[in-house]
Short mmCIF file of C-alpha atoms in Angstrom, two decimals:
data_model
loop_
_atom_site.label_atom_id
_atom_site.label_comp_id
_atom_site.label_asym_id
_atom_site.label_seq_id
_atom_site.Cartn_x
_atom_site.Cartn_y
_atom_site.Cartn_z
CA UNK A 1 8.89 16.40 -5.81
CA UNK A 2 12.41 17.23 -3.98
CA UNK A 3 15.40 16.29 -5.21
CA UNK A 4 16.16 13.99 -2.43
CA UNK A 5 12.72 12.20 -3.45
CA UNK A 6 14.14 11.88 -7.01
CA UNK A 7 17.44 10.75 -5.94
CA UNK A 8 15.53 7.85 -3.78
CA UNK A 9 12.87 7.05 -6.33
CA UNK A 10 16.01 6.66 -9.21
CA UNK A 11 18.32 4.91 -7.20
CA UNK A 12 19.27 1.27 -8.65
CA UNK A 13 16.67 0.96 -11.26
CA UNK A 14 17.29 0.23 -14.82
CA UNK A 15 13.98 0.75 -17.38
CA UNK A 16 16.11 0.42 -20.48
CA UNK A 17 16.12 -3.21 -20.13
CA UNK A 18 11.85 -3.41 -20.07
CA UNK A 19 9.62 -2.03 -22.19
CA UNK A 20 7.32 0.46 -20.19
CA UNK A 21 4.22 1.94 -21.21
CA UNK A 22 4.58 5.81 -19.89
CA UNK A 23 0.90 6.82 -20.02
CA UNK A 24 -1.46 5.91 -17.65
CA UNK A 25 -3.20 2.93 -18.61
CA UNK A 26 -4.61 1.91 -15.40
CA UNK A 27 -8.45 0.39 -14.61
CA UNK A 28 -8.81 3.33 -12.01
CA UNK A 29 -8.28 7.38 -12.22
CA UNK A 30 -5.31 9.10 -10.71
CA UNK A 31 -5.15 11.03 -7.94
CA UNK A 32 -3.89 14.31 -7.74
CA UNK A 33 -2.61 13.75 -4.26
CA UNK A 34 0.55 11.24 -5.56
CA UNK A 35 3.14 11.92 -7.33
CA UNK A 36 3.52 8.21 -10.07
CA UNK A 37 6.30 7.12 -11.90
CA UNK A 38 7.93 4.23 -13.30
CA UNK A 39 10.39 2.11 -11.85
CA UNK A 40 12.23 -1.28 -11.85
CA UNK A 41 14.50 -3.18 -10.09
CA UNK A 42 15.64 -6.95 -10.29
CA UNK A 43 15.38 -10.45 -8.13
CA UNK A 44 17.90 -12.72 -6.86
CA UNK A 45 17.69 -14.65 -10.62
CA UNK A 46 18.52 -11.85 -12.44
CA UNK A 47 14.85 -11.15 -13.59
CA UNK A 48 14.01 -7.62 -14.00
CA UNK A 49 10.49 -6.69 -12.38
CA UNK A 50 8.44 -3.42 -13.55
CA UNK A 51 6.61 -1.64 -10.85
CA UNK A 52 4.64 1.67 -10.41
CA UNK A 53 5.63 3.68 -7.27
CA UNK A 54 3.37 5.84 -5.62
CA UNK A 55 4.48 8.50 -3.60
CA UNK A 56 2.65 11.06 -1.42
CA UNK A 57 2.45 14.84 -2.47
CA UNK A 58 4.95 16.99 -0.47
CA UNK A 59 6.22 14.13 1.37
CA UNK A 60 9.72 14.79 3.18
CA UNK A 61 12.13 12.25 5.00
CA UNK A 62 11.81 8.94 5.40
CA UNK A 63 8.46 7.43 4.96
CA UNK A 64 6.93 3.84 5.87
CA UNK A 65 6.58 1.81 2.48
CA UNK A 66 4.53 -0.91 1.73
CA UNK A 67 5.11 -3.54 -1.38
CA UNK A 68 1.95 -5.06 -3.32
CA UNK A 69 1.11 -7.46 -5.65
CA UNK A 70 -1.69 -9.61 -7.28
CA UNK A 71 -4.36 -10.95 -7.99
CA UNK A 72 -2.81 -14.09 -9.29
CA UNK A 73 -3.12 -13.50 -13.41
CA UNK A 74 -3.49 -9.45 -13.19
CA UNK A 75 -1.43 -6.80 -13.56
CA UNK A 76 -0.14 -3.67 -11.52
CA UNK A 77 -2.65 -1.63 -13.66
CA UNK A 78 -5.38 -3.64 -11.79
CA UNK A 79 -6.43 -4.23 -8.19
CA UNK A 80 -2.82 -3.59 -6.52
CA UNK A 81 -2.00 -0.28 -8.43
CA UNK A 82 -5.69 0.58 -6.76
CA UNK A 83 -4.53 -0.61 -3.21
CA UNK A 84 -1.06 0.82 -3.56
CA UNK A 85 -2.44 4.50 -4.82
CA UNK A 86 -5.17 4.47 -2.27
CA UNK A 87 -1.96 3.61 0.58
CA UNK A 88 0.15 6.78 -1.08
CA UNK A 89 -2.97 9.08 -0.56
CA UNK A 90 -2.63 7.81 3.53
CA UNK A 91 1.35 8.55 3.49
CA UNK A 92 3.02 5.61 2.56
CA UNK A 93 5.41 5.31 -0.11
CA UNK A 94 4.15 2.42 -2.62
CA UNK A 95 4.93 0.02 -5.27
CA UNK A 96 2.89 -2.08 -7.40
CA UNK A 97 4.98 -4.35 -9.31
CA UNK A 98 4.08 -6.95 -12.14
CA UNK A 99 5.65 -10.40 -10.96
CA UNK A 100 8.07 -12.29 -12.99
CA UNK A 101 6.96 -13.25 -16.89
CA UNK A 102 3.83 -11.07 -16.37
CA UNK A 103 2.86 -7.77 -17.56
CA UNK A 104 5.98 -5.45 -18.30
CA UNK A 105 8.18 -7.57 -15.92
CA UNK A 106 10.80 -9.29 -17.48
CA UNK A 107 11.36 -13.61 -17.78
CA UNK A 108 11.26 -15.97 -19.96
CA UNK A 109 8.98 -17.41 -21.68
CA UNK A 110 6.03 -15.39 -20.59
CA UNK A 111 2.94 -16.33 -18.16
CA UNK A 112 4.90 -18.70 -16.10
CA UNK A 113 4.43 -18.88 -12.01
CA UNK A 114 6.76 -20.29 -9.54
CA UNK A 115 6.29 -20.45 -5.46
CA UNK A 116 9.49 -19.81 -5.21
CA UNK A 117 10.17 -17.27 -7.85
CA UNK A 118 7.10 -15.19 -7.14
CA UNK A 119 7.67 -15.43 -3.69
CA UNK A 120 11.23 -13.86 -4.36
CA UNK A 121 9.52 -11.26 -6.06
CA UNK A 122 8.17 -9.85 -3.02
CA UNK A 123 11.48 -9.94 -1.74
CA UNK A 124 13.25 -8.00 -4.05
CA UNK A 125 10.72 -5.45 -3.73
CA UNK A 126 11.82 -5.02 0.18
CA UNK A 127 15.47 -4.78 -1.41
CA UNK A 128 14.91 -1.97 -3.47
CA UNK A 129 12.61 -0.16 -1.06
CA UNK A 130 15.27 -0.56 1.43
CA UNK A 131 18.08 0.72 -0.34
CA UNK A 132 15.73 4.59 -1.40
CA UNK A 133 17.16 7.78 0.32
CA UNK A 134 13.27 8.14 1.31
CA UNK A 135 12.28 4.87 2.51
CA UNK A 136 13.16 3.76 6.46
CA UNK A 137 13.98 0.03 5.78
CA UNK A 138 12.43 -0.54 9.40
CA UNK A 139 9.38 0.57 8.02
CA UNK A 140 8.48 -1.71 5.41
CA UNK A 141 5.37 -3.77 4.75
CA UNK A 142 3.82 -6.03 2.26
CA UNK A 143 -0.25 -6.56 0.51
CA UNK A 144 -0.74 -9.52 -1.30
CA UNK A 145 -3.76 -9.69 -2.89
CA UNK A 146 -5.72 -13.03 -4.68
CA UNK A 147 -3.38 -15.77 -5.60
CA UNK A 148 -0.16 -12.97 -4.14
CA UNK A 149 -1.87 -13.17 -0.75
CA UNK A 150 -0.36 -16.64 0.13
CA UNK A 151 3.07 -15.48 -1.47
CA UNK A 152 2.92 -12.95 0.68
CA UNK A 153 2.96 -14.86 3.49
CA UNK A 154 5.30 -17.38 2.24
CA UNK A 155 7.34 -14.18 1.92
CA UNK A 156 6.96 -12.81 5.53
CA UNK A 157 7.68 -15.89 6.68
CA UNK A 158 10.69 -16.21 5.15
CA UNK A 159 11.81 -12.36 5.30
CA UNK A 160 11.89 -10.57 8.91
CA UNK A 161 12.51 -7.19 6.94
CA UNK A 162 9.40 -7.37 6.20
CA UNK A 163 7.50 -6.06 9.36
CA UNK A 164 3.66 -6.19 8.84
CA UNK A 165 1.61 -7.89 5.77
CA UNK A 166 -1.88 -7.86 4.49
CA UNK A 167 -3.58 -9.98 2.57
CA UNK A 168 -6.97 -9.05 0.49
CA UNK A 169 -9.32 -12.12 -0.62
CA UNK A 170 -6.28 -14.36 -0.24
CA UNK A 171 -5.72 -17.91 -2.99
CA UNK A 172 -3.62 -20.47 -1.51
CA UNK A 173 -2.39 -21.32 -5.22
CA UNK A 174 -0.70 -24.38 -3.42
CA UNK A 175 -4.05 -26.04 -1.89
CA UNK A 176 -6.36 -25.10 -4.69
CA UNK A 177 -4.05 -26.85 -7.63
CA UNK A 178 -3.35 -30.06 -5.21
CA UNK A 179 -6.92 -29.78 -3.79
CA UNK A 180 -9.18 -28.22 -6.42
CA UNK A 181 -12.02 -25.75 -5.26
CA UNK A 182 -13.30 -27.27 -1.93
CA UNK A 183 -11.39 -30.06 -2.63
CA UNK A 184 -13.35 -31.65 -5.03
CA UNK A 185 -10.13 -33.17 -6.59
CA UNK A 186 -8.52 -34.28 -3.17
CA UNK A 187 -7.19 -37.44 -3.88
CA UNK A 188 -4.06 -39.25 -5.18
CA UNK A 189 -6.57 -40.75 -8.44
CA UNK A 190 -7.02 -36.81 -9.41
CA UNK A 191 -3.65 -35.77 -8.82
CA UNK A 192 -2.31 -38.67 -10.87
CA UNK A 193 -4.31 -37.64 -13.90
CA UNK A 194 -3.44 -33.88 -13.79
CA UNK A 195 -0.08 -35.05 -13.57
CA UNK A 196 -0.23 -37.28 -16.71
CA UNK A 197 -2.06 -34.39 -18.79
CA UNK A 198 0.82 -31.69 -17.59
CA UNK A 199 3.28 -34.43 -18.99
CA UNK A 200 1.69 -34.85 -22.08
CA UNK A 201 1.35 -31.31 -22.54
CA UNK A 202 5.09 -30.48 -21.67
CA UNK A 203 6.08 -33.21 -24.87
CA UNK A 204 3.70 -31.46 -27.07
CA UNK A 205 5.08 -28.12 -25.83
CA UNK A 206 8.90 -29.06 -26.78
CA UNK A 207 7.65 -30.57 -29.79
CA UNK A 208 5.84 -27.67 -31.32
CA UNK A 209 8.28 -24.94 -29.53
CA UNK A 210 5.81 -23.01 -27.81
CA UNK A 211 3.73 -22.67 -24.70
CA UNK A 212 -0.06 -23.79 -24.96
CA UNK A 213 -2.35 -21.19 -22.86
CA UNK A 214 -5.13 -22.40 -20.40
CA UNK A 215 -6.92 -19.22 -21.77
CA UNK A 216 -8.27 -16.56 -19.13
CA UNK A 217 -11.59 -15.78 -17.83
CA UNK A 218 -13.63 -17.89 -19.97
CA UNK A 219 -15.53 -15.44 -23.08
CA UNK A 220 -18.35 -16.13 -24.14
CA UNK A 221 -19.62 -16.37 -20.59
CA UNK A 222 -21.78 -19.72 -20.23
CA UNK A 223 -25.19 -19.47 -18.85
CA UNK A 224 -24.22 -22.21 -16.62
CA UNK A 225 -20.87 -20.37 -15.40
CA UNK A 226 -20.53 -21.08 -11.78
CA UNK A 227 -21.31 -17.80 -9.57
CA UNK A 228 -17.79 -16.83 -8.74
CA UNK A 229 -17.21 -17.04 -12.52
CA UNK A 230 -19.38 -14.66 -13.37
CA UNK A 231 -18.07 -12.49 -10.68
CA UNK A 232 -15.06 -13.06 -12.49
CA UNK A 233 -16.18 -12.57 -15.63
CA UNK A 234 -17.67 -9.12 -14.71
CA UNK A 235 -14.24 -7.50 -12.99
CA UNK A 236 -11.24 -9.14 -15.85
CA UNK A 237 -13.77 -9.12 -19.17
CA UNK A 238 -15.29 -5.61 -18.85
CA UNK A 239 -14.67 -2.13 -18.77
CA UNK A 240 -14.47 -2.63 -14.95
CA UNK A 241 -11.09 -4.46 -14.81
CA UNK A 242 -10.16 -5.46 -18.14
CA UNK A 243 -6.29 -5.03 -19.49
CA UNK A 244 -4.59 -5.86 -22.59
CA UNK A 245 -1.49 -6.89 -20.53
CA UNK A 246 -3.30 -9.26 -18.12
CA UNK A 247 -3.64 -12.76 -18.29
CA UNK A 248 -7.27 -12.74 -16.51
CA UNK A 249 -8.52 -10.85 -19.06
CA UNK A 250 -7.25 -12.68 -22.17
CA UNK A 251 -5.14 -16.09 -22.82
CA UNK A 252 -3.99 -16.77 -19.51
CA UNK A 253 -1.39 -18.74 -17.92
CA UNK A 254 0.37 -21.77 -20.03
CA UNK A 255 -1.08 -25.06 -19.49
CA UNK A 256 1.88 -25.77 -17.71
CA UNK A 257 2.53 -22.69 -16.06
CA UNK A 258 1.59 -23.39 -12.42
CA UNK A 259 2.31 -27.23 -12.25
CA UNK A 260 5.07 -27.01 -9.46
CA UNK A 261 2.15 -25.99 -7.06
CA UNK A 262 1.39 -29.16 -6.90
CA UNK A 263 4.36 -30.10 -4.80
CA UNK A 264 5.35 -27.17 -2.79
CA UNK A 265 3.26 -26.25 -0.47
CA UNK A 266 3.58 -22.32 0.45
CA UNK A 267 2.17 -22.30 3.66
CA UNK A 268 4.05 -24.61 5.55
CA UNK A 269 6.16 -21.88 7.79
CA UNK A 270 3.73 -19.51 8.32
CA UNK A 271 3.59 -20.82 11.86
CA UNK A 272 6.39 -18.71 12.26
CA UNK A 273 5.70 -15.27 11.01
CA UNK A 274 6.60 -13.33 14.29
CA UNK A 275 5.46 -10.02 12.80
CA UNK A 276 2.03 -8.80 12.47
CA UNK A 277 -0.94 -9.97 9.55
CA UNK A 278 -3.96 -8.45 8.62
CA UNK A 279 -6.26 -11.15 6.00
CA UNK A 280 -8.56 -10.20 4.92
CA UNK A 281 -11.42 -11.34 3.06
CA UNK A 282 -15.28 -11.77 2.03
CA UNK A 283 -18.20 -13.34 4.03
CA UNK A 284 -19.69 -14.34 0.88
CA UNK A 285 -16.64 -15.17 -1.05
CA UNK A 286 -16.04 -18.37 -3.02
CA UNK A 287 -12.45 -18.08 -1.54
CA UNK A 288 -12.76 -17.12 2.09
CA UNK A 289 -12.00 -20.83 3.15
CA UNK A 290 -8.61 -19.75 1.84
CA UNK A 291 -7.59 -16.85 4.46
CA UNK A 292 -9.24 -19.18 7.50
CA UNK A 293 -7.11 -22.04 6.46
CA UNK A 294 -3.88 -19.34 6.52
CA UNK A 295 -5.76 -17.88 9.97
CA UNK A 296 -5.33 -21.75 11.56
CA UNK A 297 -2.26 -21.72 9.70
CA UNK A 298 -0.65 -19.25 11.20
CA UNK A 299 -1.60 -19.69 14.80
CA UNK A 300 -2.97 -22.80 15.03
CA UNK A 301 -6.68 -21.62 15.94
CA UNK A 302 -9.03 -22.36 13.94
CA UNK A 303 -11.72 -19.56 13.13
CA UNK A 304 -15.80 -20.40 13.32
CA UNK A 305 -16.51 -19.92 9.39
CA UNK A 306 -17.75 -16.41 8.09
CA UNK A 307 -16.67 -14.70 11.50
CA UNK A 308 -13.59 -12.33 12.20
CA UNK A 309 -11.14 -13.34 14.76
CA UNK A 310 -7.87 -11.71 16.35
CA UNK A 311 -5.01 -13.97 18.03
CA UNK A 312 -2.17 -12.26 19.07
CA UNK A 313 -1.21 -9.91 16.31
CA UNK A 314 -2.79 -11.69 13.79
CA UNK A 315 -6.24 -10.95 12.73
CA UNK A 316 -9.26 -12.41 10.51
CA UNK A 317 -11.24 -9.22 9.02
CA UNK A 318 -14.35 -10.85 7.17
CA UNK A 319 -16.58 -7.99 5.55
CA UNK A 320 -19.92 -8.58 5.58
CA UNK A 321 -22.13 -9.78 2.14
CA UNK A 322 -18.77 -9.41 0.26
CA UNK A 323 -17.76 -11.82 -2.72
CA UNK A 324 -14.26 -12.16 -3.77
CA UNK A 325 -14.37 -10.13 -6.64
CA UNK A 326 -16.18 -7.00 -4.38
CA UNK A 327 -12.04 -6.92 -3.08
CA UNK A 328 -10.51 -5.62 -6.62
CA UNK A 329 -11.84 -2.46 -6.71
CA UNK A 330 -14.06 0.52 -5.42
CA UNK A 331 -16.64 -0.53 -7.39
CA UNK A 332 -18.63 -2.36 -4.13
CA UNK A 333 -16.93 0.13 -1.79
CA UNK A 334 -16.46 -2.96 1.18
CA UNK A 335 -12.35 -2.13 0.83
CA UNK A 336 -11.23 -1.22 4.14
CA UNK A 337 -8.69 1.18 3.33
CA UNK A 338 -9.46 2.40 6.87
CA UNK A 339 -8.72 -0.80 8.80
CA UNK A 340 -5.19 -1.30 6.24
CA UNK A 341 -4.30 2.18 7.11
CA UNK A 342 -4.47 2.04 10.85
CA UNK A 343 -2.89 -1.52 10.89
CA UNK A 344 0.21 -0.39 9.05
CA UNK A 345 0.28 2.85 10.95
CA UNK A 346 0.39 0.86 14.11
CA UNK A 347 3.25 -1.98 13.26
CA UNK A 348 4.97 0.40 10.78
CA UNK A 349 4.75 3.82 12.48
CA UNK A 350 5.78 3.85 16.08
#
């Protein structure tokens, strides 16, 4: 690596507030076309966020960079260090970052999500990219993956820095906790009790001084498990996906940890995302609903059901026989690194 590369990957980051596991400890091999290392830099709260930055081999100048995250309970050493080492080996400069009180990331108390927050996150991964000696900050882009898809487009539609996103097998964390799956909980009866049981658990959580989990992935796997479950079950509990640091894969999120979902809906401005988005997402996934609703979100069409559809510079990419799950890895090999590639080439390399 040159020295200017050093000088841009070192700039403003601080490890020896966070812990950081050196080794590689990831779900996937490295390639021996990046060069990795470590980095961190902080939000606009003061929280420090851990990230791995991927950088191609014998790279010079500036180069396009793109910021990832998710799925919603994972870590960097999961689907988005996949996506982001995958983007390196195509020339972009990458980071994978753990959001705030996950993984090596710092915040207190641990397992927590915010809209807001998380959504910041993102952002102050475009601030640190933009400030590196070999990163053009009119270059930069964003990949969101799972429950990170719909803060990434809370986050492009807040951010114009950021100049093209992706999202992969996109959660709208916002519908699905005010909604349930399919909205099987749509109505002000189910709201009010989830309400009442996050209130009771919030007394019993200041009464015992710690945060109950909602546990992970369930384990043992019921033979009754709903399909998606399984699918689950089979990326965040095996050898496949699973991490020690991830909340997927062991005690998950607190009880209370995603409550303010509820009430803030993180889709509401994405009529207004100017630049480019690529969402992407299964034909036979439990979730696709999810990236049509964001589709008709952002441009006020809305998409026939299962079928890809481009409006202006925003596109619906639905892959064929895919389940959500099929999106995490290489494992199904329906990840169109091809179709990510040429979309970021064209809004990011001109």
């Amino acid at each position: 690596m040159s020295a200017m590369l050093l000088a841009g990957c070192n700039q403003n980051t601080n490890m020896s507030t966070l812990n950081l596991t050196q080794e590689w400890d990831k779900t996937f091999p490295k390639s021996d076309l990046v060069e990795h290392s470590k980095v961190t830099f902080h939000n606009r709260y003061g929280i420090e966020l851990a990230a791995d930055l991927y950088i191609p081999k014998n790279s010079e100048g500036r180069l396009p960079a793109i910021a990832l995250s998710g799925p919603f309970g994972a870590v960097k050493e999961q689907t988005s260090g996949i996506y982001a080492q995958h983007m390196a080996e195509r020339g972009f400069l990458t980071i994978a970052f753990d959001p705030s009180y996950t993984g090596e990331s710092g915040g207190e108390p641990r397992r927590m999500a915010s809209p807001d927050i998380n959504t910041e996150d993102f952002l102050a991964a475009v601030d640190f990219l933009s400030v590196q000696e070999n990163v053009d900050p009119e270059r930069i882009g964003i990949i969101g993956i799972c429950g990170w898809g719909g803060m990434a487009i809370n986050a492009a539609a807040l951010d114009p820095r950021i100049k093209a996103t992706v999202t992969s097998t996109m959660y709208d964390m916002s519908r699905v906790t005010r909604e349930g799956y399919f909205g099987c909980t749509d109505n002000e009866q189910a709201r009010d009790a989830q309400r009442k049981a996050w209130a009771a658990q919030r007394t019993e959580d200041y009464r015992t001084g710690s945060y109950k989990r909602a546990g992970g992935v369930v384990d043992p796997l019921p033979d009754d498990a709903p399909w998606f479950v399984k699918d689950y079950y089979d990326y965040y509990k095996t050898e496949r996906g699973y991490h020690p640091r991830s909340g997927n894969s062991n005690d998950g999120w607190n009880i209370i940890g995603t409550m303010s979902f509820m009430n803030q809906p993180i889709l509401d401005m994405a009529r207004e995302i100017k630049t480019p988005a690529l969402l992407i997402h299964g034909e036979k996934a439990h979730s696709r609903y999810f990236s049509e609703g964001a589709f008709e979100a952002m441009t006020g069409v809305k998409p026939e059901p299962g079928k890809s559809t481009v409006m202006g510079n925003k596109e619906l990419l639905i892959i064929p026989g895919a389940v959500h799950t099929d999106l995490y890895d290489d494992k199904a090999g329906v990840i169109p690194y091809d179709r990510i590639e040429s979309f970021f080439k064209e809004n990011l390399i001109k």
